[in-house]
Amino acid sequence: MTSKLQIYSYSSCSTCKKALKWLQENNLNYTLIDITQNPPEKEMLIKAMKDLGSRKSLFNTSGLSYRALGAKVVQSMSDSEAIKALLSDGKLIKRPFLITQEDKILIGFKPEIWAEALLV
């Protein structure tokens, strides 16, 4: 099974490691992108925010960058300020951040959701 998946990942992230292992076990081809060096483009973050119906789901709320910024600061941001913050620090983005060849966006790793989206 071939696919043009793009996965934004962070090498120290245990969830990302599980997701990459799952992709390999399911013989799915992907392009690996370091989320800290090359975060998803602004248009993809905006699309993800619209698709998910909330910007909170875009943030890695358990990360140091998020805690340093503070939940109250993030909650008080406008959508455009939130996108700007995410673009400025890839560690703020919940990962893994996967873009399917149909431009569907999956954030975080839930094997059952990934299987439903990718193993059809």
Coordinates of C-alpha atoms in Angstrom, one line a residue:
M1 CA 0.0 0.0 0.0
T2 CA 1.5 3.3 -1.0
S3 CA 0.6 6.7 0.3
K4 CA 1.9 10.3 0.3
L5 CA 1.5 10.8 4.0
Q6 CA 3.3 13.6 5.7
I7 CA 4.0 13.2 9.4
Y8 CA 5.3 16.0 11.6
S9 CA 7.1 14.5 14.5
Y10 CA 9.6 15.2 17.3
S11 CA 12.3 12.7 17.8
S12 CA 12.0 12.7 21.6
C13 CA 8.2 12.2 21.6
S14 CA 7.2 8.7 22.7
T15 CA 3.7 9.1 21.0
C16 CA 5.4 10.0 17.8
K17 CA 7.7 6.9 18.0
K18 CA 4.6 4.7 18.5
A19 CA 2.9 6.4 15.5
L20 CA 6.0 5.9 13.3
K21 CA 6.2 2.2 14.3
W22 CA 2.5 1.8 13.5
L23 CA 3.0 3.3 10.0
Q24 CA 5.9 1.0 9.4
E25 CA 4.0 -2.1 10.6
N26 CA 1.2 -1.2 8.3
N27 CA 3.5 -0.7 5.3
L28 CA 2.5 2.9 4.8
N29 CA 5.0 5.2 3.1
Y30 CA 5.4 8.6 4.6
T31 CA 7.6 11.7 4.6
L32 CA 9.0 12.4 8.1
I33 CA 9.2 16.1 9.0
D34 CA 10.8 17.5 12.2
I35 CA 8.0 19.6 13.7
T36 CA 10.5 21.7 15.7
Q37 CA 12.5 22.6 12.6
N38 CA 9.6 22.8 10.0
P39 CA 6.2 23.2 11.6
P40 CA 3.1 22.7 9.4
E41 CA 2.4 25.6 7.1
K42 CA -0.1 28.3 8.2
E43 CA -2.8 27.1 5.8
M44 CA -2.6 23.5 7.3
L45 CA -2.9 24.8 10.8
I46 CA -5.9 26.9 9.8
K47 CA -7.5 23.9 8.1
A48 CA -6.8 21.7 11.1
M49 CA -8.4 24.3 13.4
K50 CA -11.5 24.4 11.2
D51 CA -11.7 20.6 10.7
L52 CA -11.2 19.9 14.4
G53 CA -13.6 22.7 15.4
S54 CA -11.3 24.0 18.1
R55 CA -7.9 25.4 18.3
K56 CA -7.2 23.9 21.8
S57 CA -6.8 20.4 20.1
L58 CA -3.9 21.9 18.1
F59 CA -1.9 22.7 21.2
N60 CA 0.4 20.2 23.0
T61 CA -0.9 21.1 26.4
S62 CA 1.5 18.8 28.2
G63 CA 4.6 20.3 26.7
L64 CA 7.1 22.7 28.4
S65 CA 6.5 25.4 25.7
Y66 CA 2.7 25.4 26.4
R67 CA 3.3 25.5 30.2
A68 CA 5.8 28.3 29.8
L69 CA 3.2 30.3 27.8
G70 CA 0.3 29.5 30.1
A71 CA -3.1 28.1 29.5
K72 CA -4.8 31.5 30.3
V73 CA -2.6 33.3 27.7
V74 CA -3.5 30.7 25.1
Q75 CA -7.2 30.9 25.9
S76 CA -7.1 34.7 25.6
M77 CA -5.5 34.6 22.1
S78 CA -7.5 35.2 19.0
D79 CA -7.3 32.5 16.4
S80 CA -4.8 34.4 14.3
E81 CA -2.6 34.9 17.4
A82 CA -2.8 31.2 18.2
I83 CA -1.7 30.3 14.7
K84 CA 1.2 32.7 15.0
A85 CA 2.2 31.2 18.3
L86 CA 2.1 27.6 16.8
L87 CA 4.1 28.7 13.8
S88 CA 6.8 30.3 16.0
D89 CA 7.3 27.2 18.2
G90 CA 6.7 23.7 16.7
K91 CA 6.8 22.2 20.2
L92 CA 3.5 24.0 20.9
I93 CA 1.8 21.8 18.3
K94 CA 0.2 18.6 19.4
R95 CA 2.0 15.7 17.7
P96 CA 2.2 13.7 15.7
F97 CA 0.6 15.9 13.1
L98 CA -0.3 13.8 10.1
I99 CA -1.6 14.9 6.7
T100 CA -3.1 12.2 4.5
Q101 CA -2.9 12.3 0.7
E102 CA -6.5 13.6 0.8
D103 CA -5.3 16.5 3.0
K104 CA -7.2 15.0 6.0
I105 CA -5.4 16.0 9.2
L106 CA -4.9 13.6 12.2
I107 CA -3.5 15.0 15.4
G108 CA -2.1 12.8 18.2
F109 CA -2.0 9.1 17.8
K110 CA -5.0 6.9 18.3
P111 CA -4.5 3.6 16.4
E112 CA -8.2 3.0 15.8
I113 CA -8.7 6.5 14.3
W114 CA -5.6 6.1 12.2
A115 CA -6.7 2.7 11.0
E116 CA -10.1 4.0 10.0
A117 CA -8.5 6.9 8.1
L118 CA -5.5 5.1 6.5
L119 CA -6.3 1.4 6.1
V120 CA -9.2 1.5 3.7

